[in-house]
Amino acid sequence: MRSQPNGPRPTLEAVAALAGVSRATASRVINGGAGVRPAVQERVHRAVAELGYVPNSAARSLVTRRTGAVAVIIAEPESRVFSDPFFGRQLRGISRALARADTQLLLMFVEGRADYDRIGRWLSAGHVDGALMFSLHRDDPLPALAERAGLPTVYGGRPDWAGAGRTPPPLYVDTDNRGGARQAVRHLLGRGRRRIAVITGPLDQASAVDRLDGYRDALGPAEPDPRLIADGGFTAHGGERAMAELLRAAPDLDAVFACSDLMANGALRTLRAHGRRVPDEVAVVGFDDLEPAAWADPPLTTVRQDVEEMGRLMAQLLLRLLDRQQADPAEGPDPAAPAPIITEARLVVREST
Amino acid sequence: MRSQPNGPRPTLEAVAALAGVSRATASRVINGGAGVRPAVQERVHRAVAELGYVPNSAARSLVTRRTGAVAVIIAEPESRVFSDPFFGRQLRGISRALARADTQLLLMFVEGRADYDRIGRWLSAGHVDGALMFSLHRDDPLPALAERAGLPTVYGGRPDWAGAGRTPPPLYVDTDNRGGARQAVRHLLGRGRRRIAVITGPLDQASAVDRLDGYRDALGPAEPDPRLIADGGFTAHGGERAMAELLRAAPDLDAVFACSDLMANGALRTLRAHGRRVPDEVAVVGFDDLEPAAWADPPLTTVRQDVEEMGRLMAQLLLRLLDRQQADPAEGPDPAAPAPIITEARLVVREST
């Protein structure tokens, strides 16, 4: 098994020398590469491969007092995390980026209010170097717990909690939810639809609010008909119920923008049960472009966000924060301070519109 | 949010007094209740509810030097964990039992060989009190890492690795895989099927081996036709491929026992693609009775194992191990030493046979 070559382990210094860069730059590339030019990153990766360099987190933690582990906290119960492919996909990006930096991922769920005390204590006790948090709700106590623990933290999704306006502002990775939603609804308008309903996520989450705002943007300055708006809670079952509500309140609707693929699938089931043909009578657009969009019948027009890439970017941002904490001043200033990242959202047209 | 009542927190002593039991018994019940009579458990739970007692892990960890956290390690990559409902269900049982004992769950995946070093170091560094490990393969280095770290560990599934025969034997929770498989195949024989194929899991896992042994048991002493055995790797895609192989090698087969529901679903897809009617021409039995059995078309006859309960039992066994480590000798000996637990597997007949 895990055989060790007999010679001495190649060092970071050797990697830096072979790549012709400073030790700090080599370290930055190995820890995610943010702020380093692609050509230089490429040189370092080639040197790593050539020497068979393995980052040694044990040695590193002696020098840096790091634990080599990062907590990933999803502010949802385990059952929801396992029933929504969004979370698995985001974790894939996180997990690969952390593994490349030889950093251990520790996944935590939040089953209920009673968990926050315990999570806060554990985070304060020095077991991890930093945290990634996502699916936060507006009144979520997690950001305050991380701050009290002095724990470098990167958020998934635009911060929208009390205190999100603090200085320095919290670091996060998000998709352009509002722009994506605008594209979805403009596409429906372009198809000649005039009574366009929306199934929203829970409006205590920023992503749900931003997508609803995009819907409003596309429809123009007039206040939308409230009978065309229903909350589907970001679940398939919620989408099913919300669609039934909408058909009762606005039987003349000719399109629906569901703010997640799971909810769109629920809506499709309800439309089928009510004998409404898709897209002839009702056109449907989702959001995410994950597995449920492919399973959908008919295949779903949706707004694609690169969820795995967002996970990767979150992990990289955090690794960079950790590096800055112990940057050697002799190496000069970090070329670019970490900043929030907004990734593109892009409409993918299939057969449901 | 998290409001604290103004009065003093109710103590474990108050709970014990109200329930009329010793402090040790009250603590044992709160940490899972193993070895305590149900009537006594009930008294303690009533006292907990009446007093609004919340186990205080911060205070506890000062006294006990515990961290209040337990690592749950699944020896599979994150992508497999999120595509197989077995893992989510087992985690549900674990997560509920740990939360009841105010113990933090930390979930870790194994993406590849390179992760073992890092996981071993982290486990040795005192960040957790114990570990639950499942989906181990025969050559898995995890048990040795846990032992080297001196970490109390409970396994999901019968241990089958080098060193599993050590004293004291490892603690584990498993289902009666062999007995369940026997029931499945006897049921097919009772339906008059004579050319019964089997789609196995990866045979470096004990559960896969045990289910294949149950298949052999039911068919009697003669060696089964090797053309009737194919490995489906416990995935839907693997079940699809294995079924195609079986149809090529043994076109006269009239039944198939797929050793997981996911693989049975894959097999159903292949049978449909080949125009074989289920159950008229080919009867199909699965194993697990999780969501895929309900989605199956036709609904799947399968062997039910209570996966959530198995998770709960694993967590309880570990909490009991941790309690024993610091038991107060004045309280007398633990009434029952922890031992492995085998839960029942039971055939559920639906329309695929």
XYZ file of C-alpha atoms in Angstrom, chain A residues 16-346:
331
model
C 10.226 26.517 -6.376
C 13.783 26.213 -7.718
C 12.768 23.942 -10.586
C 9.839 26.226 -11.496
C 12.026 29.318 -11.181
C 9.683 31.049 -8.717
C 9.890 32.110 -5.078
C 8.964 29.688 -2.309
C 5.911 31.871 -1.519
C 4.669 31.716 -5.098
C 5.139 27.947 -5.253
C 3.198 27.641 -1.985
C 0.442 29.914 -3.279
C 0.011 27.805 -6.420
C -0.078 24.566 -4.443
C -2.707 26.086 -2.158
C -5.087 26.950 -4.973
C -3.175 29.358 -7.189
C -5.371 32.411 -6.734
C -3.611 35.614 -7.769
C -0.873 33.827 -9.709
C -0.683 34.076 -13.511
C -1.794 30.884 -15.310
C 1.584 30.449 -17.053
C 3.372 30.545 -13.681
C 0.810 28.153 -12.151
C 1.463 25.797 -15.022
C 5.258 25.886 -14.375
C 4.755 25.080 -10.689
C 2.355 22.221 -11.417
C 4.862 20.767 -13.865
C 7.596 20.950 -11.224
C 5.292 19.294 -8.660
C 4.566 16.442 -11.082
C 8.198 16.046 -12.129
C 9.548 15.847 -8.559
C 6.592 13.859 -7.192
C 6.158 16.521 -4.538
C 3.465 15.826 -1.908
C 2.494 18.738 0.364
C 3.331 17.569 3.860
C 0.605 18.865 6.094
C 2.195 17.333 9.191
C 5.380 19.320 8.708
C 3.345 22.313 7.614
C 1.225 22.271 10.748
C 4.348 22.238 12.950
C 5.589 25.386 11.254
C 2.273 27.127 10.771
C 0.272 25.832 13.717
C -2.432 24.911 11.273
C -4.572 21.842 11.903
C -4.750 21.035 8.185
C -8.533 20.795 8.315
C -11.409 22.984 7.192
C -15.038 22.768 8.338
C -17.719 22.852 5.653
C -21.024 23.749 7.275
C -24.299 23.436 5.395
C -27.072 25.228 7.252
C -29.581 22.514 6.393
C -30.516 19.175 7.921
C -28.707 16.117 6.597
C -31.916 14.838 4.938
C -32.214 17.938 2.737
C -28.524 17.885 1.851
C -28.852 14.328 0.600
C -32.009 14.947 -1.427
C -30.793 18.003 -3.381
C -28.005 17.393 -5.928
C -26.894 21.041 -5.576
C -25.085 20.259 -2.328
C -23.302 17.166 -3.587
C -22.089 19.050 -6.633
C -20.792 22.013 -4.648
C -19.060 19.636 -2.232
C -17.367 17.924 -5.154
C -15.693 21.183 -6.148
C -14.731 21.951 -2.551
C -13.466 18.482 -1.829
C -11.227 18.337 -4.904
C -9.711 21.760 -4.262
C -9.029 20.969 -0.597
C -7.540 17.558 -1.400
C -5.131 19.180 -3.874
C -3.936 21.403 -1.042
C -3.708 18.356 1.302
C -6.369 19.859 3.540
C -8.987 17.700 5.260
C -12.670 18.443 4.659
C -14.992 18.031 7.675
C -18.646 18.240 6.749
C -21.213 19.412 9.316
C -24.991 19.729 9.013
C -27.416 21.778 11.061
C -30.359 19.678 12.179
C -31.935 22.318 14.383
C -31.494 25.362 16.596
C -30.000 23.245 19.374
C -26.967 22.463 17.218
C -25.647 26.013 17.051
C -24.235 26.109 20.585
C -22.311 22.936 20.040
C -21.044 23.949 16.594
C -19.926 27.325 17.926
C -17.995 25.725 20.772
C -16.318 23.218 18.504
C -15.344 25.906 16.003
C -13.821 27.973 18.822
C -11.699 25.130 20.143
C -9.007 25.265 17.459
C -9.825 22.014 15.671
C -9.948 23.632 12.207
C -8.149 26.412 10.353
C -11.155 27.924 8.632
C -14.719 27.370 7.515
C -16.858 27.317 4.396
C -20.552 27.931 5.027
C -23.471 27.733 2.695
C -27.236 27.731 2.408
C -27.407 30.348 5.183
C -30.782 31.860 6.052
C -31.291 35.497 6.949
C -31.316 35.031 10.739
C -28.546 32.457 10.698
C -26.310 32.512 13.819
C -23.394 30.809 11.987
C -21.575 33.946 10.726
C -21.495 35.396 14.247
C -20.206 32.089 15.613
C -17.388 32.023 13.057
C -16.482 35.611 13.813
C -16.444 35.000 17.556
C -14.217 31.973 16.961
C -11.864 34.181 14.931
C -12.160 31.697 12.101
C -11.404 32.757 8.506
C -14.621 32.026 6.620
C -15.871 32.076 3.047
C -19.591 31.977 2.289
C -21.481 30.318 -0.520
C -24.025 32.861 -1.716
C -24.317 36.595 -1.199
C -24.377 37.426 2.541
C -27.709 38.763 3.593
C -27.661 38.446 7.355
C -27.599 41.057 10.062
C -24.005 42.297 10.090
C -23.271 41.365 6.494
C -22.443 45.036 5.949
C -19.454 44.957 8.322
C -15.903 46.029 7.397
C -14.064 44.232 5.965
C -16.991 42.770 4.101
C -17.453 38.996 4.221
C -15.891 36.957 1.408
C -18.234 34.883 -0.727
C -18.777 33.141 -4.040
C -22.130 33.455 -5.751
C -23.682 33.087 -9.157
C -25.343 35.972 -10.955
C -28.783 34.918 -9.727
C -30.561 38.099 -10.719
C -29.055 38.201 -14.219
C -29.817 34.514 -14.744
C -33.446 34.965 -13.718
C -33.768 37.944 -16.077
C -32.536 35.772 -18.964
C -35.078 33.073 -18.093
C -38.045 35.414 -18.060
C -36.929 37.369 -21.142
C -36.688 34.065 -22.989
C -40.305 33.288 -22.040
C -41.392 36.768 -23.186
C -39.521 36.141 -26.449
C -41.562 32.962 -26.895
C -44.690 35.107 -26.765
C -45.749 34.194 -23.222
C -47.645 36.921 -21.374
C -48.905 35.363 -18.105
C -45.607 34.213 -16.598
C -45.712 32.805 -13.054
C -42.744 32.316 -10.724
C -42.102 29.622 -8.109
C -39.631 31.105 -5.620
C -37.249 29.611 -3.083
C -37.582 30.511 0.610
C -37.372 34.311 0.688
C -35.106 34.328 3.756
C -32.291 33.203 1.414
C -30.473 35.737 -0.746
C -30.431 33.495 -3.833
C -34.235 33.208 -3.716
C -34.662 36.979 -3.325
C -32.215 37.729 -6.158
C -33.974 35.371 -8.584
C -37.343 36.908 -7.775
C -35.818 40.343 -8.398
C -34.598 39.157 -11.808
C -38.151 38.034 -12.616
C -39.455 41.497 -11.698
C -36.702 43.204 -13.735
C -37.681 41.308 -16.879
C -41.395 42.036 -16.495
C -40.799 45.801 -16.371
C -41.715 48.559 -13.949
C -45.312 47.524 -13.138
C -45.784 45.488 -9.937
C -46.323 41.812 -10.967
C -49.683 40.141 -10.334
C -49.353 38.570 -6.839
C -51.451 35.608 -8.022
C -48.502 34.658 -10.244
C -46.022 34.268 -7.342
C -45.796 31.179 -5.081
C -43.130 29.869 -2.688
C -41.829 26.348 -3.445
C -39.146 26.219 -0.709
C -36.443 24.914 -3.122
C -37.793 21.312 -2.912
C -39.502 19.086 -5.513
C -42.513 18.607 -3.286
C -42.743 22.366 -2.708
C -42.668 22.951 -6.474
C -45.512 20.480 -6.892
C -47.654 22.291 -4.308
C -46.769 25.790 -5.539
C -47.750 24.867 -9.114
C -51.150 23.611 -7.909
C -51.618 26.908 -6.024
C -50.746 28.925 -9.120
C -53.154 26.962 -11.332
C -55.953 27.688 -8.846
C -55.125 31.385 -8.458
C -54.255 32.088 -12.119
C -55.705 29.372 -14.383
C -54.803 31.465 -17.444
C -51.021 31.335 -16.838
C -49.013 30.313 -19.913
C -45.518 29.952 -18.458
C -43.716 29.380 -15.165
C -40.183 30.192 -14.077
C -39.257 27.782 -11.264
C -36.247 29.093 -9.344
C -34.626 25.616 -9.100
C -34.654 22.474 -11.246
C -36.040 20.398 -8.376
C -39.038 22.763 -8.090
C -39.429 22.745 -11.905
C -39.660 18.951 -11.796
C -42.362 19.181 -9.133
C -44.209 21.745 -11.273
C -44.015 19.443 -14.313
C -45.629 16.636 -12.288
C -48.508 18.926 -11.268
C -48.971 20.204 -14.836
C -49.092 16.607 -16.081
C -51.643 15.701 -13.411
C -53.794 18.669 -14.523
C -53.506 17.673 -18.204
C -51.651 20.877 -19.195
C -49.292 20.214 -22.107
C -45.660 21.446 -21.782
C -44.577 23.599 -23.581
C -47.692 24.046 -25.804
C -49.984 25.283 -23.031
C -47.485 26.102 -20.286
C -43.756 26.712 -20.864
C -41.418 25.869 -17.952
C -37.919 27.158 -17.125
C -35.808 25.961 -14.183
C -32.581 27.140 -12.534
C -29.342 25.177 -11.807
C -28.903 22.715 -14.696
C -28.143 19.766 -12.425
C -29.315 16.129 -12.812
C -33.051 16.893 -12.310
C -32.984 19.043 -15.482
C -31.806 16.042 -17.484
C -34.328 13.649 -15.872
C -37.191 16.068 -16.558
C -39.886 15.135 -19.063
C -39.708 17.081 -21.361
C -36.013 17.996 -20.915
C -35.866 21.286 -19.079
C -34.895 24.714 -20.344
C -32.956 26.101 -17.404
C -30.396 28.620 -16.170
C -27.015 26.982 -15.807
C -24.772 27.856 -12.875
C -21.454 26.054 -12.532
C -21.996 24.712 -9.023
C -18.877 22.570 -8.889
C -16.727 25.500 -9.999
C -18.326 27.656 -7.294
C -17.288 25.065 -4.705
C -13.763 25.077 -6.074
C -13.607 28.882 -5.938
C -14.871 28.931 -2.329
C -12.140 26.520 -1.263
C -9.461 28.496 -3.124
C -10.566 31.758 -1.574
C -10.352 30.236 1.902
C -6.936 28.651 1.280
C -5.728 32.050 0.155
C -7.102 33.715 3.300
C -5.232 31.140 5.396
C -2.022 31.766 3.488
C -2.268 35.505 3.960
C -2.587 35.022 7.702
C 0.932 33.704 7.835
C 2.463 35.333 4.812
C 6.115 36.142 5.186
C 6.403 39.986 4.919
C 9.816 39.503 3.261
C 7.991 38.012 0.272
C 6.333 41.349 -0.435
C 2.647 42.138 -0.489
C 0.040 39.734 -1.874
C -0.511 40.817 -5.482
C -4.291 40.847 -5.119
C -6.391 40.994 -1.977
C -9.120 38.328 -1.885
C -12.510 39.631 -3.017
C -15.965 38.143 -3.536
C -16.475 36.275 -6.808
C -19.655 36.285 -8.913
C -19.835 33.563 -11.555
C -21.866 33.695 -14.740
C -25.383 32.239 -15.119
C -26.384 31.235 -18.626
